[in-house]
Amino acid sequence: MGRFLLRRLVLIIPVLIGIIFVTFVLVHSIPGDPCQAMLGERATPEKCAAFRDRYGLNDNILVQFARYVGTLASGDLGSSIKFSRPVGDILLERLPMTLELTVGAMIFAVVIGIPLGITSAYKHKSPIDAATMVGANLGVSMPIFWLGLLLIGFFGVTLHDTPFQLPTGSRLSTSISSPPSLAVAWHLQSLTGFPKGVLTFFSNTVTFNALVTGRWNVLGDALKHLILPSIALGTIPLAIIARLTRSNLLDVMGLDYIRTARAKGLGERTVVFRHAMRNAMLPLVTIIGLQFGGLLGGAVLTESVFGLPGVGKFLVDSIFARDYPVVQGFTLVIALIFVTVNLIVDISYAYLDPRVRLT
């Protein structure tokens, strides 16, 4: 298992190098002048010349890339051109919201999608199976922004002033104040460097912060605000997971070892969950990992519809503003999370099927 894990870790290095190079080239290939995007009507030739000289945009593209790699090697993502703030600080503020939304959407998709797929496979060719697959096809077909608006209209307007009304925007209610940072709560203000950054990240993760500090009113309010965005973002992966679970389980249920297990007198629950699902989970683990990465990078519509201060909306605004350091830093971090999720998927594969460790 150790050699298997080491090989996977080594393979991550060229992937990250490729991501850094491709992201840099694509970002600098975006049409438009960063000076014009930043300064607008105030972008005189003199100001633009000073602007490009200040940020090294007049240098050769290879020189700019070497400077960027050197900055990354020192653990610095650079500073935002538009906001004159370190990209790392902006990420520490924005990324927790996107991760909370992504995790909430995946929990919704997995908790609902897998049981639906199992039920559909077990009740194959029944009305339940047909209804589940019709619902799954509808779920795949619905645009996120349209579903989000429907949820806002129903739970925010139609059910207004009822016990079933749900928040339709922002991260917390105006009557709820954000919990203090964990550094203050745990008297760790003296921390610096990487430990301080980690603590800041978890401090900005409102649900985690409220949970570990015992602020149950903040936790409940934050979770209520995540319900509708998580449903909107998680509907498509839910449908995909349900369909894949059904098809995988149907394939496995027809194999010889399943018939042998039934012939031995094992109960149907034991046959399905202990024997069939273990093999059916292999491709399912892969699709869950891929969907998580896709949600992480594609939450921009959900964040825009529900007014959430996450990475997606800020990244799109930075692209239009030609804020190169922000786009490069955000993309690199999202890609790193995606690669880490794939590594966890590989490890899960090795756990579920020991034969994978030999490859």
PDB file of N, CA and C in Angstrom, residues 267-319:
ATOM      1  N   GLY A 267     -29.597 -13.768   3.167  1.00  0.00           N
ATOM      2  CA  GLY A 267     -30.706 -12.846   3.008  1.00  0.00           C
ATOM      3  C   GLY A 267     -30.447 -11.842   1.889  1.00  0.00           C
ATOM      4  N   GLU A 268     -31.525 -11.309   1.314  1.00  0.00           N
ATOM      5  CA  GLU A 268     -31.372 -10.391   0.191  1.00  0.00           C
ATOM      6  C   GLU A 268     -30.637  -9.116   0.597  1.00  0.00           C
ATOM      7  N   ARG A 269     -30.860  -8.649   1.793  1.00  0.00           N
ATOM      8  CA  ARG A 269     -30.159  -7.465   2.265  1.00  0.00           C
ATOM      9  C   ARG A 269     -28.657  -7.715   2.333  1.00  0.00           C
ATOM     10  N   THR A 270     -28.266  -8.895   2.832  1.00  0.00           N
ATOM     11  CA  THR A 270     -26.849  -9.241   2.916  1.00  0.00           C
ATOM     12  C   THR A 270     -26.240  -9.380   1.529  1.00  0.00           C
ATOM     13  N   VAL A 271     -26.985  -9.987   0.601  1.00  0.00           N
ATOM     14  CA  VAL A 271     -26.482 -10.171  -0.768  1.00  0.00           C
ATOM     15  C   VAL A 271     -26.237  -8.819  -1.431  1.00  0.00           C
ATOM     16  N   VAL A 272     -27.181  -7.895  -1.258  1.00  0.00           N
ATOM     17  CA  VAL A 272     -27.076  -6.599  -1.939  1.00  0.00           C
ATOM     18  C   VAL A 272     -26.004  -5.730  -1.311  1.00  0.00           C
ATOM     19  N   PHE A 273     -26.056  -5.562   0.003  1.00  0.00           N
ATOM     20  CA  PHE A 273     -25.190  -4.576   0.642  1.00  0.00           C
ATOM     21  C   PHE A 273     -23.801  -5.114   0.973  1.00  0.00           C
ATOM     22  N   ARG A 274     -23.699  -6.392   1.279  1.00  0.00           N
ATOM     23  CA  ARG A 274     -22.393  -6.911   1.669  1.00  0.00           C
ATOM     24  C   ARG A 274     -21.603  -7.443   0.480  1.00  0.00           C
ATOM     25  N   HIS A 275     -22.275  -7.985  -0.518  1.00  0.00           N
ATOM     26  CA  HIS A 275     -21.579  -8.609  -1.641  1.00  0.00           C
ATOM     27  C   HIS A 275     -21.657  -7.760  -2.919  1.00  0.00           C
ATOM     28  N   ALA A 276     -22.860  -7.380  -3.314  1.00  0.00           N
ATOM     29  CA  ALA A 276     -23.010  -6.694  -4.599  1.00  0.00           C
ATOM     30  C   ALA A 276     -22.483  -5.255  -4.556  1.00  0.00           C
ATOM     31  N   MET A 277     -22.808  -4.519  -3.512  1.00  0.00           N
ATOM     32  CA  MET A 277     -22.453  -3.112  -3.476  1.00  0.00           C
ATOM     33  C   MET A 277     -20.952  -2.875  -3.425  1.00  0.00           C
ATOM     34  N   ARG A 278     -20.195  -3.804  -2.861  1.00  0.00           N
ATOM     35  CA  ARG A 278     -18.745  -3.598  -2.776  1.00  0.00           C
ATOM     36  C   ARG A 278     -18.126  -3.481  -4.167  1.00  0.00           C
ATOM     37  N   ASN A 279     -18.542  -4.336  -5.097  1.00  0.00           N
ATOM     38  CA  ASN A 279     -18.029  -4.243  -6.462  1.00  0.00           C
ATOM     39  C   ASN A 279     -18.702  -3.126  -7.245  1.00  0.00           C
ATOM     40  N   ALA A 280     -19.966  -2.876  -6.972  1.00  0.00           N
ATOM     41  CA  ALA A 280     -20.672  -1.805  -7.680  1.00  0.00           C
ATOM     42  C   ALA A 280     -20.137  -0.429  -7.299  1.00  0.00           C
ATOM     43  N   MET A 281     -19.495  -0.308  -6.135  1.00  0.00           N
ATOM     44  CA  MET A 281     -18.997   0.979  -5.663  1.00  0.00           C
ATOM     45  C   MET A 281     -17.756   1.446  -6.405  1.00  0.00           C
ATOM     46  N   LEU A 282     -17.018   0.542  -7.044  1.00  0.00           N
ATOM     47  CA  LEU A 282     -15.750   0.922  -7.662  1.00  0.00           C
ATOM     48  C   LEU A 282     -15.899   2.059  -8.677  1.00  0.00           C
ATOM     49  N   PRO A 283     -16.710   1.906  -9.716  1.00  0.00           N
ATOM     50  CA  PRO A 283     -16.870   3.043 -10.631  1.00  0.00           C
ATOM     51  C   PRO A 283     -17.613   4.210 -10.001  1.00  0.00           C
ATOM     52  N   LEU A 284     -18.418   3.923  -8.968  1.00  0.00           N
ATOM     53  CA  LEU A 284     -19.176   4.982  -8.314  1.00  0.00           C
ATOM     54  C   LEU A 284     -18.248   5.933  -7.559  1.00  0.00           C
ATOM     55  N   VAL A 285     -17.202   5.382  -6.946  1.00  0.00           N
ATOM     56  CA  VAL A 285     -16.233   6.208  -6.235  1.00  0.00           C
ATOM     57  C   VAL A 285     -15.570   7.192  -7.190  1.00  0.00           C
ATOM     58  N   THR A 286     -15.252   6.719  -8.389  1.00  0.00           N
ATOM     59  CA  THR A 286     -14.628   7.589  -9.384  1.00  0.00           C
ATOM     60  C   THR A 286     -15.546   8.740  -9.764  1.00  0.00           C
ATOM     61  N   ILE A 287     -16.790   8.445 -10.044  1.00  0.00           N
ATOM     62  CA  ILE A 287     -17.712   9.497 -10.489  1.00  0.00           C
ATOM     63  C   ILE A 287     -17.996  10.485  -9.362  1.00  0.00           C
ATOM     64  N   ILE A 288     -18.006  10.024  -8.118  1.00  0.00           N
ATOM     65  CA  ILE A 288     -18.214  10.935  -6.991  1.00  0.00           C
ATOM     66  C   ILE A 288     -17.041  11.906  -6.890  1.00  0.00           C
ATOM     67  N   GLY A 289     -15.806  11.374  -7.046  1.00  0.00           N
ATOM     68  CA  GLY A 289     -14.638  12.243  -7.019  1.00  0.00           C
ATOM     69  C   GLY A 289     -14.645  13.261  -8.146  1.00  0.00           C
ATOM     70  N   LEU A 290     -14.986  12.820  -9.345  1.00  0.00           N
ATOM     71  CA  LEU A 290     -15.037  13.735 -10.487  1.00  0.00           C
ATOM     72  C   LEU A 290     -16.129  14.781 -10.322  1.00  0.00           C
ATOM     73  N   GLN A 291     -17.277  14.369  -9.804  1.00  0.00           N
ATOM     74  CA  GLN A 291     -18.363  15.308  -9.596  1.00  0.00           C
ATOM     75  C   GLN A 291     -18.001  16.352  -8.536  1.00  0.00           C
ATOM     76  N   PHE A 292     -17.276  15.928  -7.506  1.00  0.00           N
ATOM     77  CA  PHE A 292     -16.855  16.880  -6.470  1.00  0.00           C
ATOM     78  C   PHE A 292     -15.959  17.956  -7.081  1.00  0.00           C
ATOM     79  N   GLY A 293     -14.991  17.535  -7.880  1.00  0.00           N
ATOM     80  CA  GLY A 293     -14.126  18.503  -8.532  1.00  0.00           C
ATOM     81  C   GLY A 293     -14.883  19.401  -9.482  1.00  0.00           C
ATOM     82  N   GLY A 294     -15.839  18.827 -10.200  1.00  0.00           N
ATOM     83  CA  GLY A 294     -16.648  19.627 -11.113  1.00  0.00           C
ATOM     84  C   GLY A 294     -17.489  20.662 -10.385  1.00  0.00           C
ATOM     85  N   LEU A 295     -18.054  20.273  -9.246  1.00  0.00           N
ATOM     86  CA  LEU A 295     -18.860  21.207  -8.462  1.00  0.00           C
ATOM     87  C   LEU A 295     -18.004  22.332  -7.905  1.00  0.00           C
ATOM     88  N   LEU A 296     -16.787  21.991  -7.494  1.00  0.00           N
ATOM     89  CA  LEU A 296     -15.897  22.989  -6.918  1.00  0.00           C
ATOM     90  C   LEU A 296     -15.572  24.092  -7.925  1.00  0.00           C
ATOM     91  N   GLY A 297     -15.355  23.695  -9.172  1.00  0.00           N
ATOM     92  CA  GLY A 297     -15.038  24.675 -10.188  1.00  0.00           C
ATOM     93  C   GLY A 297     -16.257  25.279 -10.859  1.00  0.00           C
ATOM     94  N   GLY A 298     -17.414  24.672 -10.687  1.00  0.00           N
ATOM     95  CA  GLY A 298     -18.601  25.132 -11.395  1.00  0.00           C
ATOM     96  C   GLY A 298     -19.674  25.718 -10.516  1.00  0.00           C
ATOM     97  N   ALA A 299     -19.313  26.162  -9.315  1.00  0.00           N
ATOM     98  CA  ALA A 299     -20.309  26.704  -8.389  1.00  0.00           C
ATOM     99  C   ALA A 299     -20.639  28.164  -8.668  1.00  0.00           C
ATOM    100  N   VAL A 300     -20.074  28.726  -9.746  1.00  0.00           N
ATOM    101  CA  VAL A 300     -20.235  30.161  -9.989  1.00  0.00           C
ATOM    102  C   VAL A 300     -21.701  30.544 -10.175  1.00  0.00           C
ATOM    103  N   LEU A 301     -22.478  29.727 -10.900  1.00  0.00           N
ATOM    104  CA  LEU A 301     -23.884  30.060 -11.129  1.00  0.00           C
ATOM    105  C   LEU A 301     -24.672  30.024  -9.825  1.00  0.00           C
ATOM    106  N   THR A 302     -24.428  28.992  -9.032  1.00  0.00           N
ATOM    107  CA  THR A 302     -25.150  28.875  -7.761  1.00  0.00           C
ATOM    108  C   THR A 302     -24.799  30.030  -6.838  1.00  0.00           C
ATOM    109  N   GLU A 303     -23.513  30.373  -6.766  1.00  0.00           N
ATOM    110  CA  GLU A 303     -23.095  31.479  -5.912  1.00  0.00           C
ATOM    111  C   GLU A 303     -23.688  32.806  -6.393  1.00  0.00           C
ATOM    112  N   SER A 304     -23.822  32.950  -7.697  1.00  0.00           N
ATOM    113  CA  SER A 304     -24.400  34.185  -8.233  1.00  0.00           C
ATOM    114  C   SER A 304     -25.893  34.283  -7.930  1.00  0.00           C
ATOM    115  N   VAL A 305     -26.623  33.175  -8.118  1.00  0.00           N
ATOM    116  CA  VAL A 305     -28.069  33.176  -7.902  1.00  0.00           C
ATOM    117  C   VAL A 305     -28.404  33.427  -6.437  1.00  0.00           C
ATOM    118  N   PHE A 306     -27.637  32.815  -5.534  1.00  0.00           N
ATOM    119  CA  PHE A 306     -27.953  32.901  -4.099  1.00  0.00           C
ATOM    120  C   PHE A 306     -27.120  33.965  -3.375  1.00  0.00           C
ATOM    121  N   GLY A 307     -26.296  34.707  -4.110  1.00  0.00           N
ATOM    122  CA  GLY A 307     -25.536  35.791  -3.498  1.00  0.00           C
ATOM    123  C   GLY A 307     -24.534  35.329  -2.472  1.00  0.00           C
ATOM    124  N   LEU A 308     -23.828  34.251  -2.750  1.00  0.00           N
ATOM    125  CA  LEU A 308     -22.866  33.690  -1.804  1.00  0.00           C
ATOM    126  C   LEU A 308     -21.458  34.205  -2.107  1.00  0.00           C
ATOM    127  N   PRO A 309     -20.707  34.603  -1.097  1.00  0.00           N
ATOM    128  CA  PRO A 309     -19.364  35.161  -1.307  1.00  0.00           C
ATOM    129  C   PRO A 309     -18.303  34.077  -1.465  1.00  0.00           C
ATOM    130  N   GLY A 310     -18.390  33.329  -2.555  1.00  0.00           N
ATOM    131  CA  GLY A 310     -17.455  32.230  -2.778  1.00  0.00           C
ATOM    132  C   GLY A 310     -16.421  32.533  -3.832  1.00  0.00           C
ATOM    133  N   VAL A 311     -15.705  31.489  -4.247  1.00  0.00           N
ATOM    134  CA  VAL A 311     -14.616  31.616  -5.211  1.00  0.00           C
ATOM    135  C   VAL A 311     -15.145  31.873  -6.617  1.00  0.00           C
ATOM    136  N   GLY A 312     -16.227  31.178  -6.998  1.00  0.00           N
ATOM    137  CA  GLY A 312     -16.680  31.179  -8.383  1.00  0.00           C
ATOM    138  C   GLY A 312     -16.966  32.558  -8.937  1.00  0.00           C
ATOM    139  N   LYS A 313     -17.830  33.316  -8.269  1.00  0.00           N
ATOM    140  CA  LYS A 313     -18.187  34.660  -8.749  1.00  0.00           C
ATOM    141  C   LYS A 313     -16.969  35.575  -8.770  1.00  0.00           C
ATOM    142  N   PHE A 314     -16.150  35.491  -7.744  1.00  0.00           N
ATOM    143  CA  PHE A 314     -14.970  36.342  -7.678  1.00  0.00           C
ATOM    144  C   PHE A 314     -13.987  36.001  -8.797  1.00  0.00           C
ATOM    145  N   LEU A 315     -13.879  34.715  -9.128  1.00  0.00           N
ATOM    146  CA  LEU A 315     -12.975  34.294 -10.194  1.00  0.00           C
ATOM    147  C   LEU A 315     -13.439  34.828 -11.548  1.00  0.00           C
ATOM    148  N   VAL A 316     -14.727  34.768 -11.805  1.00  0.00           N
ATOM    149  CA  VAL A 316     -15.257  35.285 -13.070  1.00  0.00           C
ATOM    150  C   VAL A 316     -15.026  36.792 -13.163  1.00  0.00           C
ATOM    151  N   ASP A 317     -15.277  37.515 -12.076  1.00  0.00           N
ATOM    152  CA  ASP A 317     -15.029  38.961 -12.075  1.00  0.00           C
ATOM    153  C   ASP A 317     -13.548  39.257 -12.324  1.00  0.00           C
ATOM    154  N   SER A 318     -12.675  38.441 -11.777  1.00  0.00           N
ATOM    155  CA  SER A 318     -11.237  38.647 -11.958  1.00  0.00           C
ATOM    156  C   SER A 318     -10.814  38.384 -13.399  1.00  0.00           C
ATOM    157  N   ILE A 319     -11.470  37.428 -14.056  1.00  0.00           N
ATOM    158  CA  ILE A 319     -11.166  37.163 -15.465  1.00  0.00           C
ATOM    159  C   ILE A 319     -11.524  38.382 -16.317  1.00  0.00           C
TER     160      ILE A 319
END
